[in-house]
Short mmCIF file of N, CA and C in Angstrom, two decimals:
data_model
loop_
_atom_site.label_atom_id
_atom_site.label_comp_id
_atom_site.label_asym_id
_atom_site.label_seq_id
_atom_site.Cartn_x
_atom_site.Cartn_y
_atom_site.Cartn_z
N UNK E 110 11.60 16.93 58.39
CA UNK E 110 12.77 17.05 58.21
C UNK E 110 12.71 18.86 58.03
N UNK E 111 13.56 20.14 58.14
CA UNK E 111 12.91 21.55 58.20
C UNK E 111 13.73 21.33 56.34
N UNK E 112 12.50 21.60 55.56
CA UNK E 112 13.22 22.23 54.74
C UNK E 112 12.70 23.67 54.43
N UNK E 113 13.58 24.42 53.39
CA UNK E 113 13.00 26.04 52.67
C UNK E 113 12.85 26.35 51.12
N UNK E 114 11.68 25.53 50.23
CA UNK E 114 12.02 26.17 48.93
C UNK E 114 12.06 27.27 48.52
N UNK E 115 12.70 28.05 48.02
CA UNK E 115 12.23 28.87 47.81
C UNK E 115 11.91 29.02 45.51
N UNK E 116 11.52 30.44 45.51
CA UNK E 116 10.59 30.77 43.63
C UNK E 116 10.77 31.84 43.72
N UNK E 117 10.17 32.56 42.22
CA UNK E 117 10.04 33.57 42.30
C UNK E 117 11.29 34.20 41.13
N UNK E 118 12.69 33.71 41.47
CA UNK E 118 13.62 34.93 40.34
C UNK E 118 14.24 34.65 38.78
N UNK E 119 14.49 35.17 38.63
CA UNK E 119 14.42 35.46 37.16
C UNK E 119 15.46 36.85 36.38
N UNK E 120 14.98 36.92 35.11
CA UNK E 120 15.48 38.43 34.11
C UNK E 120 14.69 39.06 34.45
N UNK E 121 15.21 40.34 35.29
CA UNK E 121 14.79 41.43 34.82
C UNK E 121 14.87 42.59 34.23
N UNK E 122 14.30 43.79 33.84
CA UNK E 122 15.21 44.71 33.07
C UNK E 122 14.71 45.82 34.45
N UNK E 123 15.60 46.91 33.96
CA UNK E 123 16.46 47.75 35.76
C UNK E 123 15.00 47.86 36.06
N UNK E 124 14.22 48.55 37.38
CA UNK E 124 13.30 49.00 36.83
C UNK E 124 12.25 48.24 37.29
N UNK E 125 12.02 46.75 37.06
CA UNK E 125 11.26 46.31 36.86
C UNK E 125 11.10 45.16 38.64
N UNK E 126 9.68 44.35 38.52
CA UNK E 126 9.29 44.15 39.66
C UNK E 126 9.36 42.03 39.31
N UNK E 127 9.82 42.10 41.02
CA UNK E 127 9.84 40.02 40.49
C UNK E 127 9.61 40.42 42.71
N UNK E 128 8.75 38.82 42.60
CA UNK E 128 8.26 38.63 43.98
C UNK E 128 9.16 36.48 44.29
N UNK E 129 9.54 37.11 44.99
CA UNK E 129 10.17 35.77 45.80
C UNK E 129 9.37 35.12 46.77
N UNK E 130 9.22 33.80 46.37
CA UNK E 130 8.83 33.07 47.90
C UNK E 130 9.42 32.37 48.73
N UNK E 131 8.97 32.01 49.69
CA UNK E 131 10.03 30.87 50.83
C UNK E 131 8.81 29.88 51.15
N UNK E 132 8.72 28.80 50.96
CA UNK E 132 7.98 27.98 51.28
C UNK E 132 8.70 27.08 52.24
N UNK E 133 8.16 27.30 53.44
CA UNK E 133 9.12 26.55 54.83
C UNK E 133 8.32 24.83 55.57
N UNK E 134 9.08 23.60 55.45
CA UNK E 134 8.15 22.98 55.82
C UNK E 134 8.99 22.21 56.96
N UNK E 135 8.23 21.26 57.51
CA UNK E 135 8.64 20.55 58.59
C UNK E 135 9.07 21.04 59.67
N UNK E 136 8.37 22.38 59.82
CA UNK E 136 9.44 23.27 61.53
C UNK E 136 8.87 24.15 61.00
N UNK E 137 8.64 24.95 61.70
CA UNK E 137 8.17 26.59 61.81
C UNK E 137 9.02 27.63 62.69
N UNK E 138 9.05 28.67 62.21
CA UNK E 138 10.56 29.76 62.55
C UNK E 138 9.51 31.12 63.07
N UNK E 139 10.28 31.57 64.36
CA UNK E 139 9.60 32.85 64.27
C UNK E 139 10.11 34.17 63.24
N UNK E 140 11.17 33.63 63.58
CA UNK E 140 11.55 35.07 62.11
C UNK E 140 12.22 34.20 60.99
N UNK E 141 11.61 34.41 59.44
CA UNK E 141 12.29 34.01 58.30
C UNK E 141 12.56 35.06 57.79
N UNK E 142 13.87 35.00 57.23
CA UNK E 142 14.08 36.34 56.59
C UNK E 142 15.17 36.23 54.89
N UNK E 143 15.09 37.22 54.11
CA UNK E 143 15.76 37.25 53.00
C UNK E 143 17.56 37.28 53.06
N UNK E 144 18.19 36.47 52.02
CA UNK E 144 19.83 37.42 52.15
C UNK E 144 19.61 37.05 50.72
N UNK E 145 21.35 38.24 50.22
CA UNK E 145 21.54 37.37 49.58
C UNK E 145 22.88 38.17 48.93
N UNK E 146 23.24 36.82 47.51
CA UNK E 146 25.56 36.83 47.55
C UNK E 146 25.41 36.86 45.92
N UNK E 147 25.93 37.94 45.93
CA UNK E 147 26.52 38.48 44.28
C UNK E 147 27.43 37.70 44.27
N UNK E 148 28.24 37.82 43.55
CA UNK E 148 29.55 36.96 42.86
C UNK E 148 30.71 37.87 43.58
N UNK E 149 31.33 37.05 44.34
CA UNK E 149 32.51 37.69 44.67
C UNK E 149 32.62 38.29 45.54
N UNK E 150 31.51 38.00 46.34
CA UNK E 150 31.09 39.08 47.95
C UNK E 150 30.43 38.18 49.06
N UNK E 151 30.16 38.46 49.70
CA UNK E 151 29.45 37.74 51.27
C UNK E 151 27.97 38.05 51.26
N UNK E 152 27.79 37.06 52.38
CA UNK E 152 26.02 37.72 52.23
C UNK E 152 25.37 38.23 52.76
N UNK E 153 25.32 38.92 52.20
CA UNK E 153 24.08 40.67 52.52
C UNK E 153 22.48 40.20 53.65
N UNK E 154 22.30 40.49 54.46
CA UNK E 154 21.48 40.81 54.96
C UNK E 154 20.32 41.59 53.82
N UNK E 155 19.20 40.90 53.63
CA UNK E 155 18.11 42.28 52.88
C UNK E 155 16.91 41.98 53.80
N UNK E 156 16.28 41.53 54.74
CA UNK E 156 15.18 41.79 55.05
C UNK E 156 14.61 40.21 55.84
N UNK E 157 13.60 41.09 57.30
CA UNK E 157 13.52 39.00 58.19
C UNK E 157 12.32 40.62 58.96
N UNK E 158 11.62 39.70 58.58
CA UNK E 158 10.54 39.50 59.72
C UNK E 158 10.01 38.24 60.74
N UNK E 159 10.20 39.08 62.38
CA UNK E 159 9.15 37.45 63.02
C UNK E 159 7.74 37.74 63.00
N UNK E 160 7.91 36.68 63.60
CA UNK E 160 6.09 36.35 63.57
C UNK E 160 5.25 36.45 64.92
N UNK E 161 6.22 36.58 65.94
CA UNK E 161 5.38 37.34 67.26
C UNK E 161 5.20 37.67 67.17
N UNK E 162 6.04 38.95 66.71
CA UNK E 162 6.61 40.62 67.19
C UNK E 162 5.96 41.35 65.87
N UNK E 163 6.04 40.20 64.64
CA UNK E 163 5.56 41.59 63.53
C UNK E 163 6.40 42.38 63.12
N UNK E 164 7.38 42.39 63.41
CA UNK E 164 8.43 43.17 63.11
C UNK E 164 8.81 43.04 62.06
N UNK E 165 9.44 44.31 61.30
CA UNK E 165 9.97 43.75 60.17
C UNK E 165 10.94 44.50 60.04
N UNK E 166 12.36 44.06 59.17
CA UNK E 166 14.08 44.72 58.86
C UNK E 166 13.91 44.89 57.89
N UNK E 167 14.68 45.96 57.45
CA UNK E 167 15.27 45.87 56.18
C UNK E 167 16.98 46.67 56.35
N UNK E 168 17.17 46.06 55.61
CA UNK E 168 18.67 46.35 54.24
C UNK E 168 18.25 48.03 54.72
N UNK E 169 18.89 49.02 54.62
CA UNK E 169 19.09 50.13 54.20
C UNK E 169 19.31 50.43 52.67
N UNK E 170 19.83 49.62 51.97
CA UNK E 170 19.75 49.58 50.11
C UNK E 170 18.78 48.77 49.46
N UNK E 171 17.65 48.13 49.84
CA UNK E 171 16.42 47.99 49.67
C UNK E 171 15.06 48.62 50.26
N UNK E 172 15.81 49.44 51.52
CA UNK E 172 14.66 49.78 52.17
C UNK E 172 13.57 51.05 51.49
N UNK E 173 12.36 51.02 51.26
CA UNK E 173 11.32 51.47 49.84
C UNK E 173 11.27 51.36 48.72
N UNK E 174 11.57 49.53 48.59
CA UNK E 174 11.63 49.57 47.43
C UNK E 174 11.33 47.76 47.77
N UNK E 175 11.61 47.07 48.30
CA UNK E 175 11.16 45.93 48.41
C UNK E 175 10.36 45.99 49.59
N UNK E 176 9.75 44.24 49.67
CA UNK E 176 8.74 44.36 51.08
C UNK E 176 8.15 42.91 51.07
N UNK E 177 8.85 42.96 52.47
CA UNK E 177 8.35 41.43 53.27
C UNK E 177 7.37 41.07 53.23
N UNK E 178 6.83 39.85 53.48
CA UNK E 178 5.23 39.76 53.85
C UNK E 178 5.28 38.44 53.83
N UNK E 179 4.26 38.01 54.80
CA UNK E 179 3.94 36.98 55.41
C UNK E 179 3.11 35.60 55.41
N UNK E 180 3.21 34.34 55.39
CA UNK E 180 1.58 33.64 54.81
C UNK E 180 1.46 32.64 56.63
N UNK E 181 1.42 32.64 57.60
CA UNK E 181 1.53 32.15 58.04
C UNK E 181 0.92 30.94 58.72
N UNK E 182 -0.63 30.88 57.60
CA UNK E 182 -1.08 29.83 57.68
C UNK E 182 -0.73 28.69 56.79
N UNK E 183 0.72 29.41 55.62
CA UNK E 183 0.61 28.23 54.27
C UNK E 183 1.86 28.73 54.35
N UNK E 184 2.28 28.50 55.66
CA UNK E 184 4.08 29.15 56.52
C UNK E 184 5.56 29.75 55.37
N UNK E 185 4.52 30.86 54.83
CA UNK E 185 5.29 30.97 53.65
C UNK E 185 5.95 32.51 53.90
N UNK E 186 6.96 32.86 52.97
CA UNK E 186 7.73 34.21 53.88
C UNK E 186 7.53 34.81 52.19
N UNK E 187 7.31 36.04 51.81
CA UNK E 187 7.53 36.38 50.48
C UNK E 187 8.02 37.60 50.89
N UNK E 188 9.46 37.68 48.85
CA UNK E 188 10.08 39.22 48.89
C UNK E 188 9.64 39.83 47.77
N UNK E 189 8.48 41.00 47.39
CA UNK E 189 8.19 41.53 46.34
C UNK E 189 9.42 42.58 46.31
N UNK E 190 10.15 42.57 45.22
CA UNK E 190 11.39 42.93 44.55
C UNK E 190 10.42 44.78 43.85
N UNK E 191 10.86 45.78 43.83
CA UNK E 191 10.53 46.55 43.23
C UNK E 191 11.51 48.38 42.65
N UNK E 192 11.75 48.41 41.61
CA UNK E 192 12.31 49.58 40.96
C UNK E 192 13.78 48.85 41.08
N UNK E 193 14.11 48.07 40.75
CA UNK E 193 15.28 46.55 41.29
C UNK E 193 16.43 46.95 39.66
N UNK E 194 17.36 47.44 40.41
CA UNK E 194 18.79 47.34 40.15
C UNK E 194 20.29 46.78 39.34
N UNK E 195 21.03 47.36 38.81
CA UNK E 195 21.59 46.01 38.55
C UNK E 195 22.85 45.43 39.80
N UNK E 196 22.41 46.56 40.54
CA UNK E 196 23.45 46.15 42.26
C UNK E 196 22.33 45.14 42.70
N UNK E 197 21.07 44.99 42.84
CA UNK E 197 19.92 44.12 43.22
C UNK E 197 20.40 42.13 42.77
N UNK E 198 21.00 42.23 41.72
CA UNK E 198 21.57 41.21 41.11
C UNK E 198 22.52 40.38 41.89
N UNK E 199 21.98 38.90 42.17
CA UNK E 199 22.77 38.61 43.62
C UNK E 199 21.65 36.45 43.31
N UNK E 200 22.73 35.89 44.16
CA UNK E 200 21.26 34.50 44.39
C UNK E 200 20.89 35.17 45.26
N UNK E 201 18.93 35.21 45.47
CA UNK E 201 18.96 35.22 46.83
C UNK E 201 18.22 34.08 47.78
N UNK E 202 19.06 33.88 48.83
CA UNK E 202 18.50 32.77 49.80
C UNK E 202 17.41 33.51 51.17
N UNK E 203 16.89 32.34 50.94
CA UNK E 203 15.70 32.41 52.42
C UNK E 203 16.19 31.21 53.62
N UNK E 204 15.83 31.81 54.83
CA UNK E 204 16.75 31.05 55.94
C UNK E 204 15.68 32.14 57.17
N UNK E 205 16.23 30.91 58.38
CA UNK E 205 15.14 30.99 59.18
C UNK E 205 16.08 30.31 59.98
N UNK E 206 15.27 30.26 60.91
CA UNK E 206 15.08 29.19 62.86
C UNK E 206 16.64 30.40 63.39
N UNK E 207 17.15 31.02 63.34
CA UNK E 207 19.10 32.22 64.01
C UNK E 207 18.25 32.30 65.61
N UNK E 208 19.62 31.58 65.52
CA UNK E 208 20.48 31.58 66.21
C UNK E 208 20.98 32.53 66.83
N UNK E 209 20.50 33.74 67.38
CA UNK E 209 21.73 35.11 67.15
C UNK E 209 20.88 36.34 67.14
N UNK E 210 21.70 37.38 66.45
CA UNK E 210 21.75 38.15 65.50
C UNK E 210 20.66 37.74 64.59
N UNK E 211 19.67 38.65 64.47
CA UNK E 211 18.78 38.29 62.83
C UNK E 211 18.88 38.62 61.48
N UNK E 212 20.64 39.89 62.21
CA UNK E 212 21.07 41.10 61.03
C UNK E 212 22.32 40.49 60.19
N UNK E 213 22.30 39.15 60.68
CA UNK E 213 23.53 38.05 60.13
C UNK E 213 23.52 36.38 59.97
N UNK E 214 23.86 36.14 59.25
CA UNK E 214 23.78 34.98 58.21
C UNK E 214 24.34 34.10 59.26
N UNK E 215 25.32 34.07 59.27
CA UNK E 215 25.88 33.04 60.30
C UNK E 215 24.83 32.31 61.72
N UNK E 216 23.85 33.23 61.26
CA UNK E 216 23.29 33.05 63.16
C UNK E 216 21.82 31.86 62.88
N UNK E 217 21.29 32.10 61.68
CA UNK E 217 20.42 30.56 60.75
C UNK E 217 20.75 29.80 60.39
N UNK E 218 20.13 28.81 61.24
CA UNK E 218 20.32 27.85 61.06
C UNK E 218 19.54 26.12 60.29
N UNK E 219 18.67 27.30 59.42
CA UNK E 219 18.15 26.61 58.07
C UNK E 219 18.01 27.53 56.32
N UNK E 220 18.09 27.06 55.78
CA UNK E 220 18.59 27.94 54.66
C UNK E 220 17.95 26.51 53.37
N UNK E 221 17.58 27.67 52.94
CA UNK E 221 16.95 27.60 51.05
C UNK E 221 18.47 27.47 50.44
N UNK E 222 17.86 26.82 49.19
CA UNK E 222 19.12 25.73 47.89
C UNK E 222 19.29 27.98 47.44
N UNK E 223 18.68 28.99 47.02
CA UNK E 223 18.66 29.92 46.64
C UNK E 223 18.00 30.28 45.77
N UNK E 224 17.82 31.21 45.13
CA UNK E 224 17.08 31.91 43.40
C UNK E 224 17.79 32.97 43.01
N UNK E 225 18.15 32.41 41.96
CA UNK E 225 19.26 34.17 41.55
C UNK E 225 18.44 35.57 40.88
N UNK E 226 17.80 35.78 41.12
CA UNK E 226 17.86 37.60 40.27
C UNK E 226 18.85 38.23 39.45
N UNK E 227 18.53 38.39 38.55
CA UNK E 227 19.41 39.44 37.32
C UNK E 227 18.71 40.25 36.64
N UNK E 228 19.68 41.64 37.05
CA UNK E 228 18.92 42.69 36.82
C UNK E 228 19.92 43.62 35.16
N UNK E 229 18.86 43.02 34.37
CA UNK E 229 19.30 43.69 33.35
C UNK E 229 19.18 45.65 32.97
N UNK E 230 19.99 46.32 32.48
CA UNK E 230 20.43 47.58 32.35
C UNK E 230 19.95 47.94 30.78
#
């Protein structure tokens, strides 16, 4: 059974850092990514990485502050988030196995349960 389990969310002050983890089990996926959803908003692309090409993708809003990495041996992807601000407050979701554009939430077939990130000002 394909499953993604996220961890690492929490409450942090503006300017602080958090690292999210997403462990996959029961399958492997070339592309794994992160999305986020703030209250009253749609699910927004954050970052993704391809296992086969090594390509990495970031939303403009997080470029230079967030870093996605992957440990293929552990089938785990990480999101290091630095210089956090209030606009980063959201539920963060790990996603895998896209069919179509990796930038679109609707492409992904497997989702984690989400982890809350709250940035206080």
